Short mmCIF file of C-alpha atoms in Angstrom, two decimals:
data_model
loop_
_atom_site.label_atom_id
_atom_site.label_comp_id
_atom_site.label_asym_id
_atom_site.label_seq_id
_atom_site.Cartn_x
_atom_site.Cartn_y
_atom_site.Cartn_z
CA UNK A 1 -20.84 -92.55 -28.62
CA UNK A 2 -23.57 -95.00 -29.50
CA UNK A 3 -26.26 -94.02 -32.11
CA UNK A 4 -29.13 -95.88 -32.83
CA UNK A 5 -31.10 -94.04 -36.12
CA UNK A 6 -34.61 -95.34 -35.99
CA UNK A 7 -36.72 -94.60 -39.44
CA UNK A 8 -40.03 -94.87 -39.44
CA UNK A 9 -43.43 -95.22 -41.95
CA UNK A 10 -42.24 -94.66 -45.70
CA UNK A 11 -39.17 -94.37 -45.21
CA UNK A 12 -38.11 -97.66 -47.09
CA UNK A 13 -38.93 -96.24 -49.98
CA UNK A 14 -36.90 -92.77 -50.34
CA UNK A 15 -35.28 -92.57 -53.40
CA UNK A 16 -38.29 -93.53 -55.17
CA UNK A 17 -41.01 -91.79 -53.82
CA UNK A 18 -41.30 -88.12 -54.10
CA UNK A 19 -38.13 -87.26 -55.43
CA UNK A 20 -38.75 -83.20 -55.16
CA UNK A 21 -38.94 -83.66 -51.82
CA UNK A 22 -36.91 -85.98 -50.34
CA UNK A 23 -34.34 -86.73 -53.39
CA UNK A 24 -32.82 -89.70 -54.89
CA UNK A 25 -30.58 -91.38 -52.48
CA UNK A 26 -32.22 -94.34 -51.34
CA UNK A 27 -31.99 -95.36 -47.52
CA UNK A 28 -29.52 -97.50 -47.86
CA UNK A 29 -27.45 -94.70 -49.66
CA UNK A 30 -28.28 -92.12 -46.23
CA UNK A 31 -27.70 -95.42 -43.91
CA UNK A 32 -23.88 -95.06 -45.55
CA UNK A 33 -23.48 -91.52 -45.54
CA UNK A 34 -24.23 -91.89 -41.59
CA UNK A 35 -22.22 -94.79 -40.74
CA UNK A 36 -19.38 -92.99 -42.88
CA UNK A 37 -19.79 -90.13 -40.67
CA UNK A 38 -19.95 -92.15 -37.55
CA UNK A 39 -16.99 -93.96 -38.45
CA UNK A 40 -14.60 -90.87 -39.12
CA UNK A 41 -15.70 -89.62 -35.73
CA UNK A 42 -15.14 -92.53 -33.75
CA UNK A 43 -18.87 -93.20 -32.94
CA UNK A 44 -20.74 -96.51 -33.82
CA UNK A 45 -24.17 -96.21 -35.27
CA UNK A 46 -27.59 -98.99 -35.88
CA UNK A 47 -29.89 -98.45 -38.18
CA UNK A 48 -33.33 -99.53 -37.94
CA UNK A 49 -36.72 -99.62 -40.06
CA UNK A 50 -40.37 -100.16 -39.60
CA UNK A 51 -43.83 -99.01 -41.39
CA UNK A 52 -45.63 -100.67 -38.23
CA UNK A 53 -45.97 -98.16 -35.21
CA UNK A 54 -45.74 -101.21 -32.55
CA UNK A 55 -42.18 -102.72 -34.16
CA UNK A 56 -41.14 -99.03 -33.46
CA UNK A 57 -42.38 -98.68 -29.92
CA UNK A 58 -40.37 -102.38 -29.27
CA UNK A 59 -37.45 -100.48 -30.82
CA UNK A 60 -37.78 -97.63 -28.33
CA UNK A 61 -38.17 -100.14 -25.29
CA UNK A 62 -35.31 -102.89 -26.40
CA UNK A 63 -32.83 -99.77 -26.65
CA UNK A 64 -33.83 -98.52 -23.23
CA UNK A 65 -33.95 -102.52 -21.60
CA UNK A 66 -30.89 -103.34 -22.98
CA UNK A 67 -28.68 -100.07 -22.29
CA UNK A 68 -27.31 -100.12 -25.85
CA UNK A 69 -26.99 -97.02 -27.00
CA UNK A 70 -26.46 -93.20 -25.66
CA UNK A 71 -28.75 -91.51 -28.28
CA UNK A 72 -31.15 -92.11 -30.99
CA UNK A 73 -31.89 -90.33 -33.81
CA UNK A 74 -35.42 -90.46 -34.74
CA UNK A 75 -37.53 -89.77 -38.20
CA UNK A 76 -40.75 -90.96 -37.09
CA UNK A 77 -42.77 -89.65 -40.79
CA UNK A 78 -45.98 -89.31 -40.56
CA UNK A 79 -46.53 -91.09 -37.07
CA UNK A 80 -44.95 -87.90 -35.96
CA UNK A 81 -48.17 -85.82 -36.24
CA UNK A 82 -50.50 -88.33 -34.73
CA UNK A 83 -48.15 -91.02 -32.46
CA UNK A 84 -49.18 -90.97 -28.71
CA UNK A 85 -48.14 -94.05 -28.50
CA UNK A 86 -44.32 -93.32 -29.89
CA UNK A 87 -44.32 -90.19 -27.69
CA UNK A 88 -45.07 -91.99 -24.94
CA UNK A 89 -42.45 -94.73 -25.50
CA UNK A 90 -39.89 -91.62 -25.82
CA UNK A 91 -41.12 -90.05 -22.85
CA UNK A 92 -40.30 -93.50 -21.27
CA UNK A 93 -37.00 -93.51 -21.70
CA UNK A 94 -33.86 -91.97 -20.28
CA UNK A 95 -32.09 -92.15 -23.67
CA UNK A 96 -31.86 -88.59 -25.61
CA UNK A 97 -33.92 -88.90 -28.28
CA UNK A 98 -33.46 -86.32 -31.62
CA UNK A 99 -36.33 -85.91 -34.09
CA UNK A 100 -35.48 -85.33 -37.46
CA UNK A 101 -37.18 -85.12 -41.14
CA UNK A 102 -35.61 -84.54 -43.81
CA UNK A 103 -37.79 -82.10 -45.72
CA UNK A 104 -38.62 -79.01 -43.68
CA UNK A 105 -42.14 -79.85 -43.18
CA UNK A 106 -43.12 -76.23 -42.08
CA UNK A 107 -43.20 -75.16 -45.38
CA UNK A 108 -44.62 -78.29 -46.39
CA UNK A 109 -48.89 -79.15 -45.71
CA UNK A 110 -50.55 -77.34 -42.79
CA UNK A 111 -51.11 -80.83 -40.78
CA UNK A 112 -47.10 -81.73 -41.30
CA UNK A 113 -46.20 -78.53 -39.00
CA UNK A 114 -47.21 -79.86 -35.74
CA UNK A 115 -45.41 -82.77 -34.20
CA UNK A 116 -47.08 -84.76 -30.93
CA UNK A 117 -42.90 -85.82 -30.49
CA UNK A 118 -41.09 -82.69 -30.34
CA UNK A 119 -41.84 -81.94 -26.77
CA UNK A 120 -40.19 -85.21 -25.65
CA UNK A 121 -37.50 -84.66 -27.52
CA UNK A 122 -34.09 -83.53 -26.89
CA UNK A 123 -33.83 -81.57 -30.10
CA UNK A 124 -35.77 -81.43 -34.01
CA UNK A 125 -33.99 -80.84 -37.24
CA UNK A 126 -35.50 -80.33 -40.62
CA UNK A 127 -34.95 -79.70 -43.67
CA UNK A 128 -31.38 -80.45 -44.57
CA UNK A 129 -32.43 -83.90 -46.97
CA UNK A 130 -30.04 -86.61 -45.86
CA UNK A 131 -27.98 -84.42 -43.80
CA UNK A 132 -30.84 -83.46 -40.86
CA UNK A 133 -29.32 -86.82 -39.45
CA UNK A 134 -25.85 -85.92 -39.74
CA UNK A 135 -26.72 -82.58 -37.88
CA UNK A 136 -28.67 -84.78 -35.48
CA UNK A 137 -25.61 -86.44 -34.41
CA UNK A 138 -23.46 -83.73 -34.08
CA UNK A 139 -26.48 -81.51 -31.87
CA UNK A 140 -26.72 -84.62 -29.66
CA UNK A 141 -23.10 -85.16 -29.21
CA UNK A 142 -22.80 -81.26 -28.17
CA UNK A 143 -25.73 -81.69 -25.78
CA UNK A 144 -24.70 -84.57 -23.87
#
């Protein structure tokens, strides 16, 4: 399979921001663990980043244009609690998209437990750190 993992707001800067919570490894360092994983399973994987909400919507539409991949995994940040547009973008397409985060942000501030995303997408993990993509992957895989 095909994997595009799409990161969104923030997310450049793990491994330096809030270190309790989302750890040390930097993206780049999760970006390898993935493609890693990808790799010994015979899967290819793109990786993707953006802190502007349009880039990401473009990101959602070129992958559905162009037919390039057969899942996406998806950590939106904090668009996910307020996006209509990204939800709508997901709802637009016919590729299975998972929602991830790597902190489990229902134990986490009362506005971080509802996600406008989740009901357009195939699946949600939380709360593994770099490893809710990883299980991502392998919930997609099993559902397609």
């Amino acid at each position: 399979m095909k994997f595009l993992v799409i990161n969104g707001v923030n997310l450049n800067l793990t491994g330096k921001r809030e270190q309790s919570v989302y750890g040390t490894a930097t993206l780049s360092d999760i970006n390898a663990k993935i493609a890693a994983y990808c790799k010994t399973n015979s899967d290819e994987v793109a990786f993707y980043q953006s802190n502007i909400e349009g880039e990401l919507v473009n990101c959602l539409h070129t992958a559905f244009l162009e037919k390039s991949y057969d899942a996406i995994v998806f950590n939106a940040g904090a668009f996910t609690h307020y996006s209509y547009a990204l939800r709508d973008a997901i709802a637009a397409i016919d590729i299975p998209v998972a929602e991830v985060h790597m902190s489990n942000v229902h134990a986490r501030e009362e506005f971080r437990h509802s996600s406008v995303l989740s009901e357009v997408c195939k699946g949600v993990v939380c709360g593994f750190g770099a490893s809710s993509y990883i299980a991502a992957i392998v919930g997609l895989k099993g559902a397609l």
